[in-house]
Amino acid sequence: ERKWTSVGSIEASFVGKRVLVRARVHTTRAKGSLAFLVLRQGCFTVQAVASAQDAGCSKAMIGFLGKIPSESIVDVEAKVVGADVASCTQADVELQIATTFVVSKAAPDLPLQLADAARNELNPKEGEVVVGLDTRLNHRVIDLRTPANQAIMRIKSAVPLLFTSYLDKRGFVGVNSPKLLAGASEGGSSVFSLEYFGRPACLAQSPQLYKQMLSACADLERVYEIGPVFRAEDSNTRRHLCEFTGLDLEMAIYEHYYEVLDVFAGLFSHIFSSLETKFAAELNIISQVYPFEPFKHLPKPLRISFAEGIQLLRDAGVTDDMQGDFDDLSTENEKKLGNVVLEKYGTDYFIMDKYPLSIRPFYTMPDPHTYPSKPPHQQLSNSFDMFMRGQEILSGAQRIHDHKLLMERVTYCHTSAGHGGPAPDTIKSYTDAFKHGAFPHGGGGIGLERVVMLYLDLSNIRKVSCFPRDPGRLTP
Ligand code: ATP
Ligand code: AMO
C-alpha cells in the first residue's frame, strides 16, 4: 500500500523526504532541460520540478510534462527540497520529480481559467479577465476549484456541525420531517406544487408544522432539523434562493419564550467564536479575494424591540418607505437599521423582538398584552428575527399551543386580506395534533446560506451554494 501525502501538509520539516501526491496540474511550463509544474490540491499549491539532468528523466519526458493540460490530475513521486517559491502556498519547499503518472487528463478547452476565476470579479484591475457570476455558475465544478471557493465550502460545512454539536449537548433530538407535503406550511403563494400519485402535493416551505408537532405534541420537547427548504419565490435578489438549507429548532418552553432566544444567543456565539478560532486559515484565504470587515459581535447579542428598531431609524432621520409603527420594514430599511445599530452599539449582529402580529405567520403566539385587547393592526406577537450586517438570518417565535386559539388564528389568517395563511382543511392533521395536550413551545429557523454569506460579507447568496437554484437556474 502506497502512502499519500497531501499538498497542504508539505512544509520545511519534509525536506529530504520522499513523498507521493495526487494533485491537479495548476500550471506547467518546460524550459530547456527543466519542467516546472505547480501542483494544486484544495487550497494548497506546491512547485514541482523535473530536470533532464536527473537519472531516468529524458528530454522527451520534459516535453511531455510541459504539455500536460492544466487541471489534469497527476500522481507525482518526488523528493522534497528547500526552496523559496513565493507564488505557492507551500512557499519554502519544492518537489524534485522522480515519476509522474497522469491519472485523468483534462480537455484543453477549459471554459474558464482558474487564475481568472480565482480573482474577485467585482474589482478587476486593468486588462484582467472578469469571470461573471453566471459563467462561474454555468461551470460550477471548475469554479469551485478556486481556493476561495474551497474555503467558503469548508466554512459552510462547519456551521451545521457546530449547530448540531451545540444542541446535542443541550438535550435536542435530531429529526427529519417530510419534504413532500399535502399543503403549504407557511402559507402564501411561494410553494412548488407537484402531483403525488394523482393527488395535489407540494415541496416543504419549512419543517415548521412538523417540528412543532414533534416538540409539543409528540413529547420530544427539544428538536432540531437540518434540511432543504423550497420556496417558489420568483424574486431575483442577492439573498433569495428557491432551495436553501434550513437549520431549524423547536423547544418546549417552561417560563418564557426568552428561553428560545437564550439558546439561539448561545448557539450563535458558539458558531461565531468557533469559526474565528478553527477556520482562521480559510477566512484569510477568502478575505484575500473578497475582502471583508471582520464580523463584529458582542458576547451577548443586543436585543431590541421592533418598536425600538423603528424609533432608532426615525432618530437617524430615516423616513423613506416607513409607514406606521406596525408595518414591516423594507429590506433597505433593515439594512439602514443594521448600520445604525453598528454605529451605536458596535455590533453586526442583533435580535429584534416583539413584531406586529399582522406580519407574522398564523402559528405565532400573540402578545398577551395586546391580543385580543387592541385592534388587529396594533397587536404584537412573541416573535423575533435575528440580523447579521443588517440582513435577516433567522425568524422565530413562541407558537400557539392552545387548540382553540390556534383555530381562531388559522381561520383569521386564511380569511383576512393580505395574510395568505393556508386553508384550515389543508393543515387539519397539524391543528388536530394540538387537541390532546401540547407543551408551550417556541423555536426558529436559520438560513444556512444567508449566515455564511453575511458572515463573509459576500455579495451574493449564490456564492455560498454549491449548485444554486433560482427562478432562472435549474442546472447544473
Ligand atoms: P422571509 O425569510 O420571511 O422570506 P426574507 O428576508 O426572505 O424573509 P421576504 O419576506 O421573503 O424576506 O422578502 C421580502 C423582502 O425581500 C422585502 O423586503 C422585499 O423588499 C425583498 N424582495 C423580495 N423580492 C425582491 C426583488 N425581486 N427585488 C428586491 N427585493 C425583493
Ligand atoms: P422564514 O420564512 O423567515 O421563517 O425563513 C427562515 C430563514 O430562512 C432564510 N430564508 C432564505 N434563505 C435563502 N433563500 C430564501 N428564499 C429564503 N427565505 C428564507 C432566512 C430566514 O430568516 N418557519 C419559519 C421559521 C420559524 O419560525 O421557525 C420560517 O420559515 O435566513
Coordinates of C-alpha atoms and ligand atoms in Angstrom, one line a residue:
E1 CA 0.0 0.0 0.0
R2 CA 1.4 3.4 -1.0
K3 CA 1.5 6.3 1.4
W4 CA 0.0 9.5 0.1
T5 CA 0.9 13.0 1.3
S6 CA -1.4 16.0 1.0
V7 CA 0.0 19.1 -0.7
G8 CA -1.1 21.3 2.2
S9 CA 1.0 19.2 4.7
I10 CA 4.3 19.5 2.9
E11 CA 6.5 22.1 4.7
A12 CA 10.1 22.7 5.7
S13 CA 10.3 19.7 8.0
F14 CA 9.7 17.4 5.0
V15 CA 13.0 18.4 3.3
G16 CA 14.9 15.3 2.4
K17 CA 11.8 13.0 2.5
R18 CA 10.2 11.3 -0.5
V19 CA 6.5 12.0 -1.0
L20 CA 3.7 10.7 -3.2
V21 CA 1.0 13.2 -4.0
R22 CA -2.1 13.3 -6.2
A23 CA -3.0 16.7 -7.3
R24 CA -4.2 18.8 -10.2
V25 CA -1.7 20.4 -12.6
H26 CA -2.4 24.1 -11.8
T27 CA 0.2 25.3 -14.4
T28 CA 3.0 23.7 -16.3
R29 CA 5.9 25.0 -18.4
A30 CA 9.0 23.4 -19.9
K31 CA 12.2 25.4 -20.3
G32 CA 15.2 23.8 -21.8
S33 CA 16.1 20.8 -19.7
L34 CA 13.7 21.7 -16.9
A35 CA 9.9 21.3 -16.5
F36 CA 8.0 23.3 -13.7
L37 CA 4.7 22.1 -12.6
V38 CA 2.6 23.8 -10.0
L39 CA 0.5 21.2 -8.3
R40 CA -2.7 22.1 -6.6
Q41 CA -4.8 20.2 -4.1
G42 CA -7.7 22.0 -2.5
C43 CA -6.5 25.4 -1.3
F44 CA -2.8 24.5 -1.5
T45 CA -0.1 24.7 -4.2
V46 CA 3.4 23.4 -4.4
Q47 CA 6.0 23.8 -7.2
A48 CA 7.4 20.6 -8.7
V49 CA 10.5 20.5 -10.9
A50 CA 11.8 17.8 -13.3
S51 CA 15.3 18.0 -14.7
A52 CA 16.7 16.2 -17.7
Q53 CA 19.9 16.0 -15.8
D54 CA 18.3 13.6 -13.3
A55 CA 18.7 9.9 -13.9
G56 CA 15.6 8.4 -15.6
C57 CA 14.3 11.7 -16.9
S58 CA 14.8 12.2 -20.6
K59 CA 14.3 15.4 -22.7
A60 CA 11.2 13.7 -24.1
M61 CA 9.9 13.4 -20.6
I62 CA 10.4 17.1 -20.0
G63 CA 8.5 17.8 -23.2
F64 CA 5.7 15.5 -22.1
L65 CA 5.5 17.2 -18.6
G66 CA 5.3 20.6 -20.2
K67 CA 2.3 19.6 -22.3
I68 CA 0.1 18.1 -19.6
P69 CA -3.1 20.1 -19.9
S70 CA -3.9 22.3 -16.9
E71 CA -6.4 20.8 -14.5
S72 CA -5.3 17.2 -15.3
I73 CA -4.9 15.0 -12.3
V74 CA -1.4 13.5 -11.7
D75 CA 0.4 11.3 -9.3
V76 CA 3.8 12.6 -8.6
E77 CA 6.6 10.9 -6.6
A78 CA 9.3 13.3 -5.6
K79 CA 11.9 14.3 -3.1
V80 CA 11.2 17.4 -1.0
V81 CA 13.9 20.1 -1.1
G82 CA 14.1 23.5 0.4
A83 CA 13.2 26.5 -1.9
D84 CA 11.7 29.9 -2.0
V85 CA 8.6 29.9 -4.2
A86 CA 6.5 32.9 -3.1
S87 CA 3.8 32.2 -5.7
C88 CA 2.8 28.9 -4.0
T89 CA 1.2 28.3 -0.6
Q90 CA 3.9 25.8 0.3
A91 CA 6.5 28.5 -0.3
D92 CA 9.6 27.1 1.4
V93 CA 9.7 23.8 -0.3
E94 CA 9.8 22.3 -3.8
L95 CA 9.4 18.8 -5.2
Q96 CA 12.1 17.2 -7.3
I97 CA 10.1 14.9 -9.5
A98 CA 11.1 11.3 -9.8
T99 CA 8.0 9.9 -11.6
T100 CA 4.8 11.4 -12.9
F101 CA 1.6 9.5 -13.9
V102 CA -1.4 11.1 -15.5
V103 CA -4.4 9.8 -13.7
S104 CA -7.0 11.8 -15.6
K105 CA -6.3 14.1 -18.5
A106 CA -8.2 17.4 -18.7
A107 CA -9.5 18.5 -22.1
P108 CA -7.5 21.6 -23.1
D109 CA -10.6 23.8 -23.8
L110 CA -11.3 25.0 -20.2
P111 CA -14.4 27.1 -20.2
L112 CA -12.7 29.4 -17.6
Q113 CA -9.2 29.7 -16.4
L114 CA -8.7 29.0 -12.7
A115 CA -6.4 32.0 -12.4
D116 CA -9.2 34.2 -13.7
A117 CA -11.9 32.6 -11.6
A118 CA -9.6 33.0 -8.5
R119 CA -9.9 36.8 -8.7
N120 CA -12.7 39.0 -7.3
E121 CA -14.9 39.8 -10.3
L122 CA -16.2 42.9 -8.7
N123 CA -12.9 45.0 -8.8
P124 CA -10.8 43.9 -11.8
K125 CA -7.5 45.6 -12.5
E126 CA -7.0 46.9 -16.0
G127 CA -6.5 44.1 -18.5
E128 CA -7.8 41.3 -16.2
V129 CA -10.4 38.9 -17.4
V130 CA -13.6 39.2 -15.5
V131 CA -15.5 35.9 -14.9
G132 CA -19.1 36.9 -14.1
L133 CA -21.2 35.0 -11.7
D134 CA -23.3 33.4 -14.4
T135 CA -20.2 32.0 -16.2
R136 CA -19.0 30.7 -12.8
L137 CA -22.3 29.0 -12.0
N138 CA -22.6 27.5 -15.5
H139 CA -19.2 25.8 -15.0
R140 CA -19.5 25.5 -11.2
V141 CA -17.4 22.3 -10.8
I142 CA -14.4 24.3 -12.2
D143 CA -15.3 27.5 -10.4
L144 CA -15.5 25.6 -7.1
R145 CA -11.8 24.5 -7.5
T146 CA -10.6 28.0 -6.6
P147 CA -9.0 28.4 -3.2
A148 CA -11.6 31.0 -2.0
N149 CA -14.5 28.7 -3.0
Q150 CA -12.8 25.7 -1.4
A151 CA -12.6 27.7 1.8
I152 CA -16.2 29.0 1.6
M153 CA -17.5 25.4 1.2
R154 CA -15.4 24.3 4.2
I155 CA -16.8 27.1 6.3
K156 CA -20.3 26.3 5.2
S157 CA -19.8 22.7 6.1
A158 CA -18.7 23.7 9.6
V159 CA -21.9 25.6 10.5
P160 CA -24.3 22.7 10.6
L161 CA -21.8 20.7 12.6
L162 CA -21.4 23.5 15.2
F163 CA -25.2 23.8 15.2
T164 CA -25.8 20.1 16.0
S165 CA -22.9 19.7 18.4
Y166 CA -24.2 22.7 20.5
L167 CA -27.8 21.4 20.5
D168 CA -26.9 17.7 21.1
K169 CA -25.2 18.8 24.4
R170 CA -28.4 20.5 25.4
G171 CA -30.8 17.6 25.0
F172 CA -32.0 18.3 21.5
V173 CA -33.1 15.4 19.2
G174 CA -32.3 15.5 15.5
V175 CA -35.3 14.8 13.4
N176 CA -36.1 14.5 9.7
S177 CA -39.5 15.8 8.7
P178 CA -41.1 15.0 5.3
K179 CA -40.4 17.3 2.4
L180 CA -43.4 16.0 0.3
L181 CA -46.4 17.7 1.9
A182 CA -50.2 17.9 1.2
G183 CA -50.3 21.6 1.8
A184 CA -48.3 24.8 2.5
S185 CA -46.6 25.2 5.9
E186 CA -46.0 28.9 5.7
G187 CA -48.9 29.9 3.5
G188 CA -48.6 32.4 0.7
S189 CA -48.0 31.5 -2.9
S190 CA -44.4 30.6 -2.7
V191 CA -44.9 26.9 -2.9
F192 CA -43.8 24.4 -5.5
S193 CA -46.7 22.2 -6.5
L194 CA -46.4 18.7 -7.7
E195 CA -48.5 15.6 -8.2
Y196 CA -48.3 12.8 -5.7
F197 CA -49.9 9.6 -7.1
G198 CA -52.8 11.6 -8.6
R199 CA -53.2 13.9 -5.6
P200 CA -52.0 17.6 -5.3
A201 CA -48.9 18.0 -3.2
C202 CA -46.1 20.4 -2.6
L203 CA -42.5 20.7 -1.5
A204 CA -42.0 21.8 2.1
Q205 CA -41.5 25.5 2.6
S206 CA -40.1 24.8 6.0
P207 CA -40.3 22.0 8.6
Q208 CA -42.4 24.3 10.7
L209 CA -45.6 22.3 11.4
Y210 CA -43.7 19.0 11.9
K211 CA -41.1 20.4 14.2
Q212 CA -43.9 21.9 16.3
M213 CA -45.8 18.6 16.4
L214 CA -42.7 16.7 17.4
S215 CA -41.7 19.1 20.1
A216 CA -45.0 20.0 21.6
C217 CA -47.4 17.1 20.8
A218 CA -45.1 14.1 20.4
D219 CA -43.1 14.8 23.6
L220 CA -39.7 15.1 22.1
E221 CA -39.6 18.6 23.6
R222 CA -36.3 19.8 22.1
V223 CA -35.8 19.0 18.4
Y224 CA -33.6 20.3 15.5
E225 CA -33.6 19.6 11.8
I226 CA -31.2 20.4 9.0
G227 CA -32.8 20.0 5.7
P228 CA -33.7 21.5 2.3
V229 CA -36.3 24.3 2.2
F230 CA -38.2 25.0 -1.0
R231 CA -39.6 28.5 -1.8
A232 CA -41.1 29.3 -5.2
E233 CA -40.2 32.9 -4.8
D234 CA -39.9 34.5 -8.2
S235 CA -37.6 37.1 -6.9
N236 CA -34.2 37.6 -8.3
T237 CA -32.4 39.1 -5.4
R238 CA -28.9 38.6 -4.0
R239 CA -30.3 36.9 -0.9
H240 CA -33.1 34.6 -2.0
L241 CA -32.8 31.0 -3.3
C242 CA -35.6 28.7 -4.4
E243 CA -33.9 25.9 -2.5
F244 CA -31.9 26.6 0.6
T245 CA -30.7 24.7 3.7
G246 CA -32.7 25.4 6.8
L247 CA -31.3 25.0 10.3
D248 CA -34.4 24.7 12.5
L249 CA -35.0 24.1 16.1
E250 CA -38.1 23.9 18.2
M251 CA -38.2 23.5 22.0
A252 CA -40.7 23.3 24.9
I253 CA -40.5 26.5 27.0
Y254 CA -41.2 26.5 30.7
E255 CA -41.4 30.1 31.9
H256 CA -40.9 32.5 29.0
Y257 CA -40.1 32.4 25.3
Y258 CA -36.9 34.1 26.1
E259 CA -35.6 30.6 26.8
V260 CA -35.6 30.2 23.0
L261 CA -33.7 33.4 22.5
D262 CA -31.1 32.3 25.1
V263 CA -30.5 29.1 23.2
F264 CA -30.1 31.0 19.9
A265 CA -27.8 33.5 21.6
G266 CA -25.5 30.8 23.0
L267 CA -25.7 28.9 19.7
F268 CA -24.6 31.8 17.5
S269 CA -21.8 32.8 19.9
H270 CA -20.6 29.2 19.7
I271 CA -20.7 29.3 15.9
F272 CA -19.0 32.7 15.5
S273 CA -16.2 32.0 18.0
S274 CA -15.5 28.6 16.6
L275 CA -15.3 29.9 13.0
E276 CA -12.8 32.6 14.2
T277 CA -10.6 30.2 16.0
K278 CA -10.8 27.0 13.9
F279 CA -11.1 28.5 10.5
A280 CA -8.6 31.4 10.6
A281 CA -6.7 30.0 7.6
E282 CA -9.9 29.7 5.4
L283 CA -11.1 33.2 6.5
N284 CA -7.7 34.5 5.4
I285 CA -7.9 32.8 2.0
I286 CA -11.4 34.2 1.4
S287 CA -10.5 37.7 2.5
Q288 CA -7.6 37.9 0.1
V289 CA -10.1 37.6 -2.8
Y290 CA -13.2 39.0 -1.2
P291 CA -12.0 41.4 1.4
F292 CA -14.5 41.8 4.3
E293 CA -14.6 43.6 7.6
P294 CA -14.3 41.1 10.5
F295 CA -17.8 40.3 11.8
K296 CA -18.4 42.2 15.0
H297 CA -20.4 40.6 17.7
L298 CA -20.9 41.1 21.4
P299 CA -20.6 38.2 23.9
K300 CA -24.3 38.5 24.5
P301 CA -26.3 39.7 21.5
L302 CA -28.0 43.1 21.6
R303 CA -31.8 42.7 21.9
I304 CA -34.1 45.5 20.8
S305 CA -37.9 45.5 20.3
F306 CA -39.4 46.2 16.9
A307 CA -40.7 49.5 18.3
E308 CA -37.2 50.4 19.4
G309 CA -35.9 49.5 16.0
I310 CA -38.4 51.8 14.3
Q311 CA -37.5 54.6 16.8
L312 CA -33.8 54.1 16.1
L313 CA -34.5 54.6 12.3
R314 CA -36.6 57.7 13.0
D315 CA -33.9 59.1 15.2
A316 CA -31.5 58.6 12.4
G317 CA -33.8 60.6 10.1
V318 CA -34.9 57.6 8.0
T319 CA -38.5 58.1 6.8
D320 CA -38.4 56.5 3.3
D321 CA -40.8 53.6 3.0
M322 CA -41.6 53.9 6.7
Q323 CA -45.3 53.7 7.1
G324 CA -46.8 53.1 10.5
D325 CA -45.3 51.6 13.7
F326 CA -46.9 48.2 12.9
D327 CA -45.8 47.8 9.3
D328 CA -43.0 45.5 8.2
L329 CA -39.6 47.1 7.5
S330 CA -38.4 47.1 3.9
T331 CA -35.2 45.3 3.1
E332 CA -33.5 48.6 2.6
N333 CA -34.6 49.9 6.0
E334 CA -33.5 46.7 7.6
K335 CA -30.0 47.4 6.2
K336 CA -30.2 51.0 7.4
L337 CA -31.1 49.8 10.8
G338 CA -28.1 47.4 10.7
N339 CA -25.9 50.5 10.1
V340 CA -27.5 52.5 12.9
V341 CA -27.1 49.6 15.3
L342 CA -23.4 49.1 14.3
E343 CA -22.7 52.7 14.8
K344 CA -24.5 53.0 18.1
Y345 CA -23.7 49.6 19.7
G346 CA -20.7 48.3 17.7
T347 CA -22.3 45.0 16.7
D348 CA -23.1 43.5 13.3
Y349 CA -25.5 41.1 14.9
F350 CA -28.6 41.7 16.9
I351 CA -32.1 40.4 17.8
M352 CA -35.3 42.3 17.1
D353 CA -38.2 41.1 19.2
K354 CA -42.0 41.7 19.5
Y355 CA -43.0 42.0 15.9
P356 CA -46.5 43.2 15.0
L357 CA -48.8 40.2 14.9
S358 CA -50.2 41.0 11.5
I359 CA -46.9 40.5 9.7
R360 CA -46.2 37.0 11.2
P361 CA -47.5 33.6 10.3
F362 CA -50.6 32.1 11.7
Y363 CA -48.8 29.8 14.2
T364 CA -47.2 32.7 16.0
M365 CA -48.2 33.3 19.7
P366 CA -49.9 36.7 20.0
D367 CA -48.5 39.0 22.7
P368 CA -50.9 38.7 25.7
H369 CA -50.7 42.4 26.5
T370 CA -52.1 43.5 23.1
Y371 CA -54.1 40.4 22.0
P372 CA -57.1 40.4 21.9
S373 CA -57.4 43.8 23.7
K374 CA -56.1 46.0 20.9
P375 CA -57.4 46.3 17.4
P376 CA -55.7 43.8 14.9
H377 CA -53.3 46.4 13.4
Q378 CA -52.0 47.3 16.8
Q379 CA -51.4 43.8 18.2
L380 CA -48.0 42.5 18.8
S381 CA -46.6 38.9 18.9
N382 CA -44.0 36.9 20.8
S383 CA -41.8 36.7 17.8
F384 CA -38.3 37.8 16.7
D385 CA -35.8 38.0 13.9
M386 CA -32.0 38.0 14.0
F387 CA -29.9 40.1 11.8
M388 CA -26.3 40.0 10.5
R389 CA -24.9 43.0 8.8
G390 CA -28.4 44.4 8.5
Q391 CA -30.0 41.3 6.9
E392 CA -32.3 38.8 8.3
I393 CA -30.8 35.4 9.0
L394 CA -33.4 33.9 11.4
S395 CA -37.1 34.1 12.1
G396 CA -38.5 32.6 15.3
A397 CA -41.3 32.9 17.8
Q398 CA -43.3 31.3 20.6
R399 CA -46.0 29.3 18.9
I400 CA -49.6 28.8 19.8
H401 CA -50.2 25.5 21.8
D402 CA -53.8 26.0 22.6
H403 CA -56.1 24.3 20.1
K404 CA -58.9 26.9 20.3
L405 CA -56.6 29.9 19.9
L406 CA -54.8 28.1 17.1
M407 CA -58.1 27.5 15.2
E408 CA -59.0 31.1 15.7
R409 CA -55.7 32.4 14.2
V410 CA -55.7 29.8 11.4
T411 CA -59.2 30.9 10.3
Y412 CA -58.4 34.6 10.7
C413 CA -55.1 34.5 8.8
H414 CA -56.8 32.5 6.0
T415 CA -59.7 34.8 5.6
S416 CA -58.2 38.2 6.3
A417 CA -56.8 40.1 3.4
G418 CA -53.1 40.2 2.9
H419 CA -52.3 37.4 5.3
G420 CA -52.3 34.4 2.9
G421 CA -52.5 31.8 5.6
P422 CA -53.2 28.2 4.5
A423 CA -56.8 26.9 4.3
P424 CA -57.8 25.2 7.6
D425 CA -58.7 21.9 5.9
T426 CA -55.2 21.6 4.4
I427 CA -53.5 21.6 7.8
K428 CA -56.1 19.7 9.8
S429 CA -53.6 16.9 10.8
Y430 CA -51.5 19.7 12.3
T431 CA -54.2 21.5 14.1
D432 CA -55.8 18.3 15.4
A433 CA -52.4 17.4 16.9
F434 CA -53.0 20.2 19.5
K435 CA -56.3 18.8 20.7
H436 CA -54.8 16.3 23.1
G437 CA -52.5 18.5 25.2
A438 CA -49.4 20.3 23.9
F439 CA -46.4 21.8 25.6
P440 CA -45.9 25.5 25.4
H441 CA -43.1 25.8 22.8
G442 CA -41.1 28.1 20.5
G443 CA -38.3 27.9 18.0
G444 CA -36.8 29.4 15.0
G445 CA -35.3 28.8 11.6
I446 CA -32.0 29.9 10.2
G447 CA -31.0 30.1 6.6
L448 CA -27.6 28.5 6.3
E449 CA -26.5 30.2 3.1
R450 CA -27.6 33.6 4.5
V451 CA -25.5 33.1 7.6
V452 CA -22.4 32.2 5.7
M453 CA -22.9 34.9 3.0
L454 CA -23.3 37.6 5.7
Y455 CA -20.5 36.4 8.0
L456 CA -18.2 36.6 5.0
D457 CA -19.9 39.8 3.7
L458 CA -20.2 38.1 0.2
S459 CA -22.2 40.0 -2.4
N460 CA -24.5 37.2 -3.5
I461 CA -26.1 34.2 -1.8
R462 CA -25.3 32.1 -4.8
K463 CA -21.6 32.2 -4.0
V464 CA -22.4 30.1 -0.9
S465 CA -24.5 27.4 -2.6
C466 CA -22.7 24.6 -4.5
F467 CA -25.4 24.5 -7.1
P468 CA -27.8 27.3 -6.6
R469 CA -31.5 27.2 -7.6
D470 CA -33.1 30.5 -8.5
P471 CA -36.0 31.3 -10.9
G472 CA -33.6 31.2 -13.8
R473 CA -31.4 28.3 -12.9
L474 CA -32.2 24.6 -12.7
T475 CA -28.8 23.3 -14.0
P476 CA -26.1 22.3 -13.3
Ligands
ATP1 P1 -38.5 35.6 4.9 O1 -37.5 34.7 5.4 O2 -39.6 35.9 5.8 O3 -38.9 35.2 3.5 P2 -36.8 37.4 3.8 O4 -35.7 38.0 4.4 O5 -36.5 36.3 2.8 O6 -37.8 36.9 4.9 P3 -39.1 38.1 2.4 O7 -40.2 38.5 3.4 O8 -39.2 36.8 1.7 O9 -37.7 38.4 3.1 O10 -39.0 39.1 1.3 C1 -39.4 40.3 1.5 C2 -38.3 41.2 1.3 O11 -37.5 40.8 0.2 C3 -38.9 42.5 1.0 O12 -38.4 43.4 2.0 C4 -38.5 42.8 -0.4 O13 -38.1 44.2 -0.4 C5 -37.4 41.9 -0.7 N1 -37.5 41.4 -2.1 C6 -38.3 40.3 -2.5 N2 -38.2 40.2 -3.8 C7 -37.4 41.2 -4.2 C8 -37.0 41.6 -5.5 N3 -37.3 40.9 -6.6 N4 -36.2 42.6 -5.6 C9 -35.8 43.3 -4.5 N5 -36.2 43.0 -3.3 C10 -37.0 42.0 -3.1
AMO2 P1 -38.6 32.3 7.3 O1 -39.5 32.2 6.2 O2 -38.3 33.7 7.8 O3 -39.2 31.5 8.6 O4 -37.2 31.5 7.0 C1 -36.2 31.4 8.0 C2 -34.9 31.8 7.4 O5 -34.6 31.2 6.2 C3 -33.8 32.0 5.4 N1 -34.6 32.2 4.1 C4 -34.0 32.1 2.9 N2 -32.7 31.9 2.5 C5 -32.5 31.8 1.2 N3 -33.4 32.0 0.3 C6 -34.7 32.2 0.6 N4 -35.6 32.3 -0.4 C7 -35.0 32.3 2.0 N5 -36.2 32.5 2.6 C8 -35.9 32.5 3.9 C9 -33.7 33.3 6.1 C10 -34.8 33.3 7.1 O6 -34.6 34.1 8.2 N6 -40.9 28.6 9.8 C11 -40.2 29.9 10.0 C12 -39.1 29.8 10.9 C13 -39.5 29.6 12.4 O7 -40.3 30.4 12.8 O8 -39.0 28.6 13.0 C14 -39.7 30.3 8.6 O9 -39.6 29.5 7.7 O10 -32.4 33.3 6.8

